CSV table of N, CA and C in Angstrom, one decimal:
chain,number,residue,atom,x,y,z
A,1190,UNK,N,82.9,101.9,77.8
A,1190,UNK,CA,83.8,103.0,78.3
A,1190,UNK,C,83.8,104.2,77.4
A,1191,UNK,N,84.0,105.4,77.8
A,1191,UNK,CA,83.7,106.8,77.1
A,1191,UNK,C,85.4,106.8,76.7
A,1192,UNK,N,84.9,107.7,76.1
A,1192,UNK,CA,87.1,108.3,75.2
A,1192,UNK,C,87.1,108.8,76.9
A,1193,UNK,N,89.0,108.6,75.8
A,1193,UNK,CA,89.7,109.2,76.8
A,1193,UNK,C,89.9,110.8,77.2
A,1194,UNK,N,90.4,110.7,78.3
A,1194,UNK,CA,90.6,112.2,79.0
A,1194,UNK,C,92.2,112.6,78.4
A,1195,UNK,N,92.7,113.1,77.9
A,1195,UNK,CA,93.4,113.7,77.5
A,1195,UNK,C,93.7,115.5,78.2
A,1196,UNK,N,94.7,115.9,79.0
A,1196,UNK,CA,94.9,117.2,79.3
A,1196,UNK,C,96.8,117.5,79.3
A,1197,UNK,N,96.9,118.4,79.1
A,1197,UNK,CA,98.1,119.3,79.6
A,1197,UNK,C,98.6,119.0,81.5
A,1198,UNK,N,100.2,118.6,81.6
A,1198,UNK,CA,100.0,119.4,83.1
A,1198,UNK,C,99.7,120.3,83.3
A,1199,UNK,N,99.7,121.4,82.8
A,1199,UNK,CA,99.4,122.7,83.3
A,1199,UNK,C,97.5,122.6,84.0
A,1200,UNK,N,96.9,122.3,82.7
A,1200,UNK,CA,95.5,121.3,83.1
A,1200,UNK,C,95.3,120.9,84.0
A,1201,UNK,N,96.3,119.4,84.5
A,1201,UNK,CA,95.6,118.8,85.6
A,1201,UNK,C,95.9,119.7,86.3
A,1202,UNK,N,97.1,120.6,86.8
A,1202,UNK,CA,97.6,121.4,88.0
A,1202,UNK,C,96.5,122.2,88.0
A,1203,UNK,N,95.6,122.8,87.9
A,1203,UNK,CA,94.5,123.2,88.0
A,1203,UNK,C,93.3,123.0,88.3
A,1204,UNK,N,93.2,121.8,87.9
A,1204,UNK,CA,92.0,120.8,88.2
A,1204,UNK,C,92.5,119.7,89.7
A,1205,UNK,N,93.8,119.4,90.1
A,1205,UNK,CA,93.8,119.0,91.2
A,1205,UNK,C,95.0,119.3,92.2
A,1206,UNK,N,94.7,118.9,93.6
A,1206,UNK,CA,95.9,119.4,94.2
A,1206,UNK,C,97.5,119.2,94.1
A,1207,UNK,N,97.8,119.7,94.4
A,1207,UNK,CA,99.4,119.6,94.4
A,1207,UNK,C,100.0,117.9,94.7
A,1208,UNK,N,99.5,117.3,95.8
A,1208,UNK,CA,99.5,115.6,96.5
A,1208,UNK,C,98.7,114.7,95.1
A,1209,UNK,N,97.8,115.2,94.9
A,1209,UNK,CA,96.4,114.3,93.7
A,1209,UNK,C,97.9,114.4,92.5
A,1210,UNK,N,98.0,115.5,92.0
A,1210,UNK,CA,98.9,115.8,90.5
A,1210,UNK,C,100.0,114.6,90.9
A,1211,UNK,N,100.8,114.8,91.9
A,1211,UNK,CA,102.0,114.0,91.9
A,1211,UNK,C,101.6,112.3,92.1
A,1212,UNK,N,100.6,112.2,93.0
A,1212,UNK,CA,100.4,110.6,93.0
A,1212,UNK,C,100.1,110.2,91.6
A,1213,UNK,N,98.7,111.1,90.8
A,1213,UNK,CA,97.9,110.3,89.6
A,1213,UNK,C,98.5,110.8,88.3
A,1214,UNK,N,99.5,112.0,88.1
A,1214,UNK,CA,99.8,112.7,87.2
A,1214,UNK,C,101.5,111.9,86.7
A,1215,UNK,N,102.4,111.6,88.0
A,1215,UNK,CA,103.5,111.7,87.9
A,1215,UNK,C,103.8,110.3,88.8
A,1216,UNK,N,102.7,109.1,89.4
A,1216,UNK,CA,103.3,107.9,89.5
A,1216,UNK,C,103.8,108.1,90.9
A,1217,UNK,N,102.8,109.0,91.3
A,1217,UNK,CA,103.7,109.2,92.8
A,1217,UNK,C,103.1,108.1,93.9
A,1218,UNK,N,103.5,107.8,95.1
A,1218,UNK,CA,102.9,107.2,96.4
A,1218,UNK,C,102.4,108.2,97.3
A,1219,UNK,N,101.4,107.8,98.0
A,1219,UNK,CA,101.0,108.4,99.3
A,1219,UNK,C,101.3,107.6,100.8
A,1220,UNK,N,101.7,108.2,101.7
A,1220,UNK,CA,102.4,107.9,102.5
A,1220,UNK,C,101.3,106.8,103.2
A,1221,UNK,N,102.2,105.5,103.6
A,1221,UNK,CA,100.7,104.4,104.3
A,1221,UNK,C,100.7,104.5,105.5
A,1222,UNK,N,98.7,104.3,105.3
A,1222,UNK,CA,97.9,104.8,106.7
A,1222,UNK,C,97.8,106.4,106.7
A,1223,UNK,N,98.2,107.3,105.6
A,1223,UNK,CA,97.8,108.5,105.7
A,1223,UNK,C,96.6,108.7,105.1
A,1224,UNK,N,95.8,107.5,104.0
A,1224,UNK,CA,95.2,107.9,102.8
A,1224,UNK,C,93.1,108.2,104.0
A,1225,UNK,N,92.5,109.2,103.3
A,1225,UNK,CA,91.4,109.2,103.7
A,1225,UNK,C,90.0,107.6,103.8
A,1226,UNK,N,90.8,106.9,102.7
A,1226,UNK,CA,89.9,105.9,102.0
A,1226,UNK,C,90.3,104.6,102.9
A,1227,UNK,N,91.9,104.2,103.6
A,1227,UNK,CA,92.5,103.3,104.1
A,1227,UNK,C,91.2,102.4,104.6
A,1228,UNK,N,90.4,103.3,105.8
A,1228,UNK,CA,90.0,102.3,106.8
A,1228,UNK,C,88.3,102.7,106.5
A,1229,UNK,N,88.0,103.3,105.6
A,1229,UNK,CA,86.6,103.9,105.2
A,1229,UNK,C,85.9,102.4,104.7
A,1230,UNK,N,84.9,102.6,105.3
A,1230,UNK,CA,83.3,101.7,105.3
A,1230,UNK,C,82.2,101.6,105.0
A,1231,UNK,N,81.9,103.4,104.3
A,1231,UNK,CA,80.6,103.3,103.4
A,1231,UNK,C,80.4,102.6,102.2
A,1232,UNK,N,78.9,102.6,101.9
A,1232,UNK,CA,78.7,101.4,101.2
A,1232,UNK,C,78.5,103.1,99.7
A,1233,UNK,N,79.4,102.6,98.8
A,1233,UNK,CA,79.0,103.2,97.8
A,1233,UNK,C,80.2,103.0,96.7
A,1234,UNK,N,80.6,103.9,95.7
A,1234,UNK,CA,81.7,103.8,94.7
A,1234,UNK,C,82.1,104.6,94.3
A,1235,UNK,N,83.9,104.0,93.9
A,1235,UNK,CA,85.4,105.1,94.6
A,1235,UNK,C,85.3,105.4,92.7
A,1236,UNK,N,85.7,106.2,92.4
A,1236,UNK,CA,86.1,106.7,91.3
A,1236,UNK,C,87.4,107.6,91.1
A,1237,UNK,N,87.5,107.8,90.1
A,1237,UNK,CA,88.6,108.3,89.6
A,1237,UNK,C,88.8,109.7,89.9
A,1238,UNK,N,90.0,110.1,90.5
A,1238,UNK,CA,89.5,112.1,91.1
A,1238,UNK,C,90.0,112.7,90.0
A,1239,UNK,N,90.6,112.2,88.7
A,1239,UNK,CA,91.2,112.8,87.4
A,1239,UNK,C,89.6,113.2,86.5
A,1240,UNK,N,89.3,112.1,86.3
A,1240,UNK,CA,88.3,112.1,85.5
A,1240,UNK,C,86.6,111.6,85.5
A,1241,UNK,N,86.7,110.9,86.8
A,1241,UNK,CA,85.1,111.1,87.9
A,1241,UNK,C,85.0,109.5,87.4
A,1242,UNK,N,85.3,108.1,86.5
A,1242,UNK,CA,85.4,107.0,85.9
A,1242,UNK,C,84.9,106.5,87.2
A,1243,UNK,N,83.9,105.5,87.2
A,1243,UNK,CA,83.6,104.2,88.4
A,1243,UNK,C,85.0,103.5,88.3
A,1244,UNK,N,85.7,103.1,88.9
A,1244,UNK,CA,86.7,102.2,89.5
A,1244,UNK,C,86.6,100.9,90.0
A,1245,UNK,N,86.1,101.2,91.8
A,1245,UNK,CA,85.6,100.1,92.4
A,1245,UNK,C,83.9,99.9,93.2
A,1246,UNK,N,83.9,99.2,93.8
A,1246,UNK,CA,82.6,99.3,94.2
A,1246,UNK,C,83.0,99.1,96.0
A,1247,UNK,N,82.3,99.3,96.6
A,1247,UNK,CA,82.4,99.1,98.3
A,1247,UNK,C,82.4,97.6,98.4
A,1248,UNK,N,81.9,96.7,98.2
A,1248,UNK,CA,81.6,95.2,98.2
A,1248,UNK,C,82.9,94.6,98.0
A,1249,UNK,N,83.9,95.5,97.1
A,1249,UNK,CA,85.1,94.8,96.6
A,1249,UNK,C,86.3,95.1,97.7
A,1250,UNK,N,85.6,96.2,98.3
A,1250,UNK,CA,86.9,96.8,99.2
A,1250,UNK,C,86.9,95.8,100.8
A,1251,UNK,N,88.3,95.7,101.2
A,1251,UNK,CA,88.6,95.1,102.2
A,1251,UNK,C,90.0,95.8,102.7
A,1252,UNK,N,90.3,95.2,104.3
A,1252,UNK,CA,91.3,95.8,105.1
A,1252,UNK,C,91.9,94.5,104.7
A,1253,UNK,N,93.4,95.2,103.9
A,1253,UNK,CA,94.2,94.4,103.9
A,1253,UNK,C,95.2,94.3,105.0
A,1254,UNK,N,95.7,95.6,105.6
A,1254,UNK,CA,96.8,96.0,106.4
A,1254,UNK,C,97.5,96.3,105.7
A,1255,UNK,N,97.7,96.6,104.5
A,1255,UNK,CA,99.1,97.3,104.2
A,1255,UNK,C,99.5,99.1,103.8
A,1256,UNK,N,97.9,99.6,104.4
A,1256,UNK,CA,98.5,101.1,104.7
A,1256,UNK,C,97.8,101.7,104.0
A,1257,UNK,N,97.4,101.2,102.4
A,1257,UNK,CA,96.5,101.9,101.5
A,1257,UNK,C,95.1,101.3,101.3
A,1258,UNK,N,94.3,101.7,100.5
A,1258,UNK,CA,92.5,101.0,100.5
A,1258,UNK,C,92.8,100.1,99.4
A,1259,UNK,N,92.3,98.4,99.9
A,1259,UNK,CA,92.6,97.7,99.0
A,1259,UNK,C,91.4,96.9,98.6
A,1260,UNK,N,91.4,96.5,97.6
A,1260,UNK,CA,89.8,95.9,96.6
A,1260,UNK,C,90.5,94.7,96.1
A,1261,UNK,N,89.3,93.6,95.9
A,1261,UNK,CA,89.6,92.7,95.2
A,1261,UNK,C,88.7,92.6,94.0
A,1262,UNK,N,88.7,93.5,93.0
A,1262,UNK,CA,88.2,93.6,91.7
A,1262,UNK,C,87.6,94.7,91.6
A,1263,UNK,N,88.0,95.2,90.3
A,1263,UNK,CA,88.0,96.8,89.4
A,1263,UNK,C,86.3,96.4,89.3
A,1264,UNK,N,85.7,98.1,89.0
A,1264,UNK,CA,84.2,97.4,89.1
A,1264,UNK,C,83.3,97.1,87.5
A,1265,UNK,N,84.2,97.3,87.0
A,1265,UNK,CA,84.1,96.9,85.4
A,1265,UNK,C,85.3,96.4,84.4
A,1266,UNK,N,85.2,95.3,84.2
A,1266,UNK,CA,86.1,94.8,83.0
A,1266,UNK,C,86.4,95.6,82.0
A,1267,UNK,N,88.3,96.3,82.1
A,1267,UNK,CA,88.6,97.1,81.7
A,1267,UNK,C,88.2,98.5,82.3
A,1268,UNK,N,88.0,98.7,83.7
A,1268,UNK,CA,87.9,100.4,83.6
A,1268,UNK,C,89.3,100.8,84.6
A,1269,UNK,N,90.4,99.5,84.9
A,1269,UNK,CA,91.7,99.7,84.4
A,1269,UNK,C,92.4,99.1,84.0
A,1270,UNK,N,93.6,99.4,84.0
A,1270,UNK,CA,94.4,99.0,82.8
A,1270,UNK,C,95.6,98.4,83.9
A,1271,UNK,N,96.7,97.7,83.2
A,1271,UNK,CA,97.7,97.1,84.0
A,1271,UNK,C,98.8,97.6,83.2
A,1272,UNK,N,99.7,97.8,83.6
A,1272,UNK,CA,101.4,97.8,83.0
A,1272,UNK,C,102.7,97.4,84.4
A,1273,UNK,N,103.4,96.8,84.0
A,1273,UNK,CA,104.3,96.6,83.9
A,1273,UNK,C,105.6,97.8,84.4
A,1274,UNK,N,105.9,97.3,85.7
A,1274,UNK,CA,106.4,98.7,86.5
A,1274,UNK,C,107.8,97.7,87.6
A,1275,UNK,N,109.1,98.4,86.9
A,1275,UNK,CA,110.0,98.2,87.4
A,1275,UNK,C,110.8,98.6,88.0
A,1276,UNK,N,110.0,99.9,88.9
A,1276,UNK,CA,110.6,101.2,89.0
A,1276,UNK,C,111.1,100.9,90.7
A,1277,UNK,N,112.4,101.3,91.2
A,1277,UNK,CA,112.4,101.3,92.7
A,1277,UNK,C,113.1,100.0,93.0
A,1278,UNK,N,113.8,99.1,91.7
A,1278,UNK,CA,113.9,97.8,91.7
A,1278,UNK,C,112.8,96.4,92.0
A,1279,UNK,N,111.9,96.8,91.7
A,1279,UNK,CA,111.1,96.4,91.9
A,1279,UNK,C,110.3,95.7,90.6
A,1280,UNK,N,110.0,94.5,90.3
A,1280,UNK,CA,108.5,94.0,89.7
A,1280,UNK,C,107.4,93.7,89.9
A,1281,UNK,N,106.1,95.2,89.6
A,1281,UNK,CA,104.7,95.0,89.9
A,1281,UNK,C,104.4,95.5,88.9
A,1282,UNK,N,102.9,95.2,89.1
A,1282,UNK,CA,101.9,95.6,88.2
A,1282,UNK,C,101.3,96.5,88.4
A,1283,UNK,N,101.6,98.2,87.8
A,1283,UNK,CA,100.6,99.1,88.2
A,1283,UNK,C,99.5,99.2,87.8
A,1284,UNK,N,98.6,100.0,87.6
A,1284,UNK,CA,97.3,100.2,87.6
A,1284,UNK,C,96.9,101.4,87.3
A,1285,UNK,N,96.3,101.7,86.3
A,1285,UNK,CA,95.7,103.3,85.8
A,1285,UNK,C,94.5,103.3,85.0
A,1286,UNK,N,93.8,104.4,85.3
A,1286,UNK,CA,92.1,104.6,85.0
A,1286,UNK,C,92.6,104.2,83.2
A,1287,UNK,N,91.6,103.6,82.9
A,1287,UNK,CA,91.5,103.7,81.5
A,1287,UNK,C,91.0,104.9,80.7
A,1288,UNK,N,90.5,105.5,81.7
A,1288,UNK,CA,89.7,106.5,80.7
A,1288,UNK,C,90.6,107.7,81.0
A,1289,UNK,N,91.4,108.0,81.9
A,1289,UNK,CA,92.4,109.5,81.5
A,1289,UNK,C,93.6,108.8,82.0
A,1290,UNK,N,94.3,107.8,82.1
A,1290,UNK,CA,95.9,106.9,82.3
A,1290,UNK,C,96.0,107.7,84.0
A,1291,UNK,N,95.5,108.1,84.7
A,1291,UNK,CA,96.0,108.0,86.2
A,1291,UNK,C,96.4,107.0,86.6
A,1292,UNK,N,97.4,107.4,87.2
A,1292,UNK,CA,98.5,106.7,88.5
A,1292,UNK,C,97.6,106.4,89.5
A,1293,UNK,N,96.8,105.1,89.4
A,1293,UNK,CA,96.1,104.7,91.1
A,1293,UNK,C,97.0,104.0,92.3
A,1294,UNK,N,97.6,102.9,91.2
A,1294,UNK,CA,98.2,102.6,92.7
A,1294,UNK,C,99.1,101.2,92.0
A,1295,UNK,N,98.6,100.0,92.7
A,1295,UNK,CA,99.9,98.6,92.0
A,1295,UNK,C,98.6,97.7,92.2
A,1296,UNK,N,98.7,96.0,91.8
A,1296,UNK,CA,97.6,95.4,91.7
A,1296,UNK,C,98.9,94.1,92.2
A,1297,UNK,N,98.5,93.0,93.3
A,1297,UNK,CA,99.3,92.3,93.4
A,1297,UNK,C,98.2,91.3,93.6
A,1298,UNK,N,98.9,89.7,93.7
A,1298,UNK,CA,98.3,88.2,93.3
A,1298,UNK,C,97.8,87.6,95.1
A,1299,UNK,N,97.8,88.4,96.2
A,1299,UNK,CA,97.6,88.1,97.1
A,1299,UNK,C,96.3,88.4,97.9
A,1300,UNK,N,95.5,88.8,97.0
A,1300,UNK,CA,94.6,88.9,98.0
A,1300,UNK,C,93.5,88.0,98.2
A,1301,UNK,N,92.4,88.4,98.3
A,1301,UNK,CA,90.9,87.1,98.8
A,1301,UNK,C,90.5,86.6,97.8
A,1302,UNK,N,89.7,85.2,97.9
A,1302,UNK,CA,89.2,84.9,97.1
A,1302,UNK,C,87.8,85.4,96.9
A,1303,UNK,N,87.2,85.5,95.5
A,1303,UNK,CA,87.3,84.6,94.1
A,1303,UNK,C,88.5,85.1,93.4
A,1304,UNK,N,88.6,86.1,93.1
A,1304,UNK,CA,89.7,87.1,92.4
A,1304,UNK,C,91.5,86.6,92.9
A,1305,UNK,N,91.7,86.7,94.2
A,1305,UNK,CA,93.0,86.6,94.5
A,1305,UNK,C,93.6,87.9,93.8
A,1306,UNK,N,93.1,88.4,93.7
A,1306,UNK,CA,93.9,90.3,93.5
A,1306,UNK,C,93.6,91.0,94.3
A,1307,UNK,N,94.6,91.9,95.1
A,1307,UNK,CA,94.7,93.1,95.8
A,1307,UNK,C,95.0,94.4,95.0
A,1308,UNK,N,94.0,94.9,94.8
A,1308,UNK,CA,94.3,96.3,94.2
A,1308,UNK,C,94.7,97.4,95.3
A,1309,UNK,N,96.4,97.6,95.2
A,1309,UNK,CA,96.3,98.6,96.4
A,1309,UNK,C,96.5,100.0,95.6
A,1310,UNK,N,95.5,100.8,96.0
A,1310,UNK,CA,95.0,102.1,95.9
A,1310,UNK,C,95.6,103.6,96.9
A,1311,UNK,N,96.3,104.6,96.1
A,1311,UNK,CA,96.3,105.7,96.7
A,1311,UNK,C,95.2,106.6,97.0
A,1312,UNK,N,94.4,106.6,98.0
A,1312,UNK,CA,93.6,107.2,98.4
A,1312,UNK,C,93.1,108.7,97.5
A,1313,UNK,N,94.0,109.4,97.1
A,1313,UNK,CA,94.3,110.7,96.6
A,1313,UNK,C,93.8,110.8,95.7
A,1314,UNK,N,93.8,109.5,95.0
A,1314,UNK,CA,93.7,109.1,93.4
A,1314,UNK,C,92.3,108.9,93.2
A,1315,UNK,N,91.5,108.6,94.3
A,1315,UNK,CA,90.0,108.4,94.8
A,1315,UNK,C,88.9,109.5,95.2
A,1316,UNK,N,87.8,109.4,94.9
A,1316,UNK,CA,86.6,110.4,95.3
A,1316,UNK,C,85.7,109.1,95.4
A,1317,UNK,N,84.6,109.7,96.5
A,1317,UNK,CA,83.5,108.5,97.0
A,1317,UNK,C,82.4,109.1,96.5
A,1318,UNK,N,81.4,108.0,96.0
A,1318,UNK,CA,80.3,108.3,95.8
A,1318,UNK,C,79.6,107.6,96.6
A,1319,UNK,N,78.5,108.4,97.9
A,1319,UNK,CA,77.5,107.4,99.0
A,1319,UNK,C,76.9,106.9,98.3
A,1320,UNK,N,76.3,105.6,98.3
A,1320,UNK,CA,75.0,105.4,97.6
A,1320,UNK,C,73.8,105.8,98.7
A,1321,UNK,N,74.0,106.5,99.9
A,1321,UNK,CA,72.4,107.0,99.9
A,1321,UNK,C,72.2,108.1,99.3
C-alpha cells in the first residue's frame, strides 16, 4: 500500500462533487437503488473516487438487493480498513479506503460464501476501471 492521502476540506471540495464530499468526506449515505454501480456488470475494478486506490475487483461484486453495489471481498488484504460505527442507533462495521480514510460504505456477516461478507458500497464513493 502507498502513504496516505491526507487533504483539507476545502481540498476535497474541489477535487469532488458536492454528493462524493458528503458520502466519502463526512460519512454520508446515498439514497438505495439510486447509486450508478448498484446493478452494473462490467468486468473490471471499482476504486476509490478520493484517491484512485483498487478496492474491489468485478468477480467479487454481486446483486445483493439491498439498494447499494455489494462485494464479497476487498481486492487486497488491507486496502480497507474497518471501524466500529454506532451511529443512527445502530451496530456496524464501516469501511474506509486505507489509503485517504473515505467513507465507502458498512461491511456486514451476511453475504456468499467463501468470505460470508457483504461489503455494501455507496456508489459515489466508486470509479470503474474496464478492463478492456
Amino acid at each position: 500500500m502507498s502513504d496516505k492521502v491526507v487533504k483539507t476540506d476545502s481540498q476535497w471540495r474541489e477535487q469532488l462533487t458536492e454528493e462524493q464530499f458528503r458520502v466519502t468526506r463526512k460519512a454520508g449515505t446515498e439514497p438505495p437503488f439510486s447509486g450508478s454501480y448498484t446493478d452494473h456488470t462490467d468486468d473490471g475494478i471499482y476504486r476509490c473516487i478520493c484517491c484512485n486506490e483498487p478496492l474491489f475487483t468485478s468477480e467479487t461484486k454481486f446483486h445483493s438487493g439491498c439498494g447499494w453495489p455489494s462485494f464479497s471481498a476487498q481486492i487486497d488484504q488491507g486496502a480497507i480498513t474497518h471501524h466500529v460505527d454506532y451511529s443512527h442507533g445502530m451496530d456496524r462495521t464501516e469501511v474506509r479506503c486505507h489509503k485517504c480514510d473515505a467513507h465507502l460504505g458498512h461491511v456486514f456477516d451476511d453475504g456468499p460464501a467463501p468470505t460470508g461478507l457483504r461489503y455494501c458500497i455507496n456508489s459515489v464513493a466508486l470509479d470503474f476501471d474496464d478492463k478492456n
